[in-house]
Short mmCIF file of C-alpha atoms in Angstrom, two decimals:
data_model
loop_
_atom_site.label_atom_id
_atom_site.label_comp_id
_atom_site.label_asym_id
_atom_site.label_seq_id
_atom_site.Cartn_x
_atom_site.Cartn_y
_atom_site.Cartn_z
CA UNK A 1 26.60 4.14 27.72
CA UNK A 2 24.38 3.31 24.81
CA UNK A 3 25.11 4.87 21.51
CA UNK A 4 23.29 5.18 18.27
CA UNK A 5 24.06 2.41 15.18
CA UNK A 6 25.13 3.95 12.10
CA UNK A 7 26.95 7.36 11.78
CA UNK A 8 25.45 10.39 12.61
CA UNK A 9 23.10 12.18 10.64
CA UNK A 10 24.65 14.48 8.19
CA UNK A 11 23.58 18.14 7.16
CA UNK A 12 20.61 17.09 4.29
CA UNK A 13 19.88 13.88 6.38
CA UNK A 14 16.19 13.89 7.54
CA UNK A 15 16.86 11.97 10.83
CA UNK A 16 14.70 9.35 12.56
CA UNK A 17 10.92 8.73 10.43
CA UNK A 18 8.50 10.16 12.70
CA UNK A 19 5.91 7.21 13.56
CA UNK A 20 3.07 10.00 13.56
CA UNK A 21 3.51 11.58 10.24
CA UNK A 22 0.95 10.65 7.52
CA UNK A 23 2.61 9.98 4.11
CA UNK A 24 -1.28 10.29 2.77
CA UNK A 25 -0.85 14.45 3.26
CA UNK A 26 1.47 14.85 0.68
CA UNK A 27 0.15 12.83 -2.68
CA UNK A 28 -3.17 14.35 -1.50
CA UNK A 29 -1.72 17.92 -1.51
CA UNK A 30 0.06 17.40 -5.01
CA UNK A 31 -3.71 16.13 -6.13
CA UNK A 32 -5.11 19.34 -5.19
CA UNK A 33 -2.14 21.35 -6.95
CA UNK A 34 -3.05 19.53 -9.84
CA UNK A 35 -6.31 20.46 -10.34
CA UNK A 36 -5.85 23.96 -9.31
CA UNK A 37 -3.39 24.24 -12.32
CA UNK A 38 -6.08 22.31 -13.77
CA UNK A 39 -8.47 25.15 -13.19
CA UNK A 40 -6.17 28.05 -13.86
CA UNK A 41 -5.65 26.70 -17.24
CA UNK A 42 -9.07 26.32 -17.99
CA UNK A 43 -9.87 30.24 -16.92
CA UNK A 44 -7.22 30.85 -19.32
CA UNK A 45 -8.82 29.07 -22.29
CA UNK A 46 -12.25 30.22 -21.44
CA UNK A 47 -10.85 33.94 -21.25
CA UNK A 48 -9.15 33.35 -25.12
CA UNK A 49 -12.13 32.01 -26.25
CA UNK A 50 -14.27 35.03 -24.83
CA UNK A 51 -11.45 37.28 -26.52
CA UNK A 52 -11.94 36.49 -29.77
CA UNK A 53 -15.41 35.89 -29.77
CA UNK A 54 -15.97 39.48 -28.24
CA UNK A 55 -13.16 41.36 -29.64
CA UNK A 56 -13.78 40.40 -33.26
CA UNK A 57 -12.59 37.60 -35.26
CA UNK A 58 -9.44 37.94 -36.41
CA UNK A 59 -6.82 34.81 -37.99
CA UNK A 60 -3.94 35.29 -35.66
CA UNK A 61 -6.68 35.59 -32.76
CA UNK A 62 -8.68 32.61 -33.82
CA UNK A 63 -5.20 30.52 -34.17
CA UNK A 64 -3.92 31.62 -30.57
CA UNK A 65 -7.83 30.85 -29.02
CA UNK A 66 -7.23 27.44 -30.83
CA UNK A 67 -3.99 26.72 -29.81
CA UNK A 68 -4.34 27.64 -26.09
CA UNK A 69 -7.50 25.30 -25.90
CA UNK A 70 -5.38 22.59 -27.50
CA UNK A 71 -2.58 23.38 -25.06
CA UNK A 72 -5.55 23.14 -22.17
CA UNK A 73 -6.62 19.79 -23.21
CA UNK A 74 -2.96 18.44 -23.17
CA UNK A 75 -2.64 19.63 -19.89
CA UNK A 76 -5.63 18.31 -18.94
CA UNK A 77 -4.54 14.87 -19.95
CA UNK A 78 -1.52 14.78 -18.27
CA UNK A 79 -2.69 16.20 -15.20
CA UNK A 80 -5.56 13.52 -15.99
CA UNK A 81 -2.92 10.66 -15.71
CA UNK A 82 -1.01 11.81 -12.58
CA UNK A 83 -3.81 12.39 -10.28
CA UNK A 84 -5.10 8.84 -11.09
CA UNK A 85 -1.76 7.66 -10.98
CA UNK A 86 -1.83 9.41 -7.13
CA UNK A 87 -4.45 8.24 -6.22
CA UNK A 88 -4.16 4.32 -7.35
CA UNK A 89 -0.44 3.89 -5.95
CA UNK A 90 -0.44 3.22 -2.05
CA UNK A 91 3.14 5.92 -2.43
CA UNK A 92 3.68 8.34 -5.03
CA UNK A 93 5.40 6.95 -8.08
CA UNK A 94 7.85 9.13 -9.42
CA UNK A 95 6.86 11.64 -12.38
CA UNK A 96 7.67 10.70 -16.02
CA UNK A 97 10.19 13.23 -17.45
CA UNK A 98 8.43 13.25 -20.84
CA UNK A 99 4.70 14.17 -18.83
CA UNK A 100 7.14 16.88 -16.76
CA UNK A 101 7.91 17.97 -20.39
CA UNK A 102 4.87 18.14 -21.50
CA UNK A 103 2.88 19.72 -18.44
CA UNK A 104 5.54 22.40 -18.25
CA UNK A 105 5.55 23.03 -21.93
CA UNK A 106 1.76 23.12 -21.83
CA UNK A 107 1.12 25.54 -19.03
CA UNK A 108 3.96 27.88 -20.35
CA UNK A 109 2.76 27.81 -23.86
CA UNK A 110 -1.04 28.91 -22.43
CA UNK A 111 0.72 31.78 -20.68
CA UNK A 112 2.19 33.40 -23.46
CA UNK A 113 -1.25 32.70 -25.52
CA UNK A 114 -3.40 33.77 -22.97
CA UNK A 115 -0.74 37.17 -23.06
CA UNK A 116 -0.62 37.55 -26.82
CA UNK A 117 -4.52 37.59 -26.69
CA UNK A 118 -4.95 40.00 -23.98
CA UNK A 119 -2.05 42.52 -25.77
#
């Protein structure tokens, strides 16, 4: 009776690598979440800058439109850098902490301008 080398696969182990599966689908499918966060963030900076150029000029607006289209264009950069870094790696290197930092910190700090614009 023939059994399997190795112990048996535990509760979080994956099992046997399926010969069929395509490790292309998922750095392709991060790619597109990319740039649909890419997108979402610039609707949000278009929006602030339609808000205060339609709902009258005021400092605090001005600041927030400028600061959410500052915010947009570091996300942009970082989201920039991964989806090249995707797409020249043959597997998906893993993501910098300080770019995590910063894309998180980016998109979050959009939200609540984007918010504070809108109230």
């Amino acid at each position: 009776m023939n059994t399997p080398a190795g112990p048996p696969p535990g509760p979080g182990d994956p099992g046997p690598r399926d010969p069929d599966r395509d490790p292309g689908l998922q750095p392709e499918r991060t790619r597109l979440a990319w740039r649909r966060t890419t997108l979402s963030g610039t609707v949000v900076a278009v929006l602030a800058v339609k808000t205060v150029l339609h709902g009258g000029a005021s400092a605090a607006g001005v600041l927030a439109c400028a600061l959410c289209c500052v915010l947009w264009l570091g996300f942009l950069r970082v989201a920039h850098l991964r989806i090249r870094t995707l797409a020249a790696a043959p597997g998906p290197p893993a993501f910098a902490p300080r770019h995590a930092a910063a894309a998180v910190l980016c998109t979050v700090a959009m939200a609540v301008c984007g918010a504070a614009l809108v109230l």
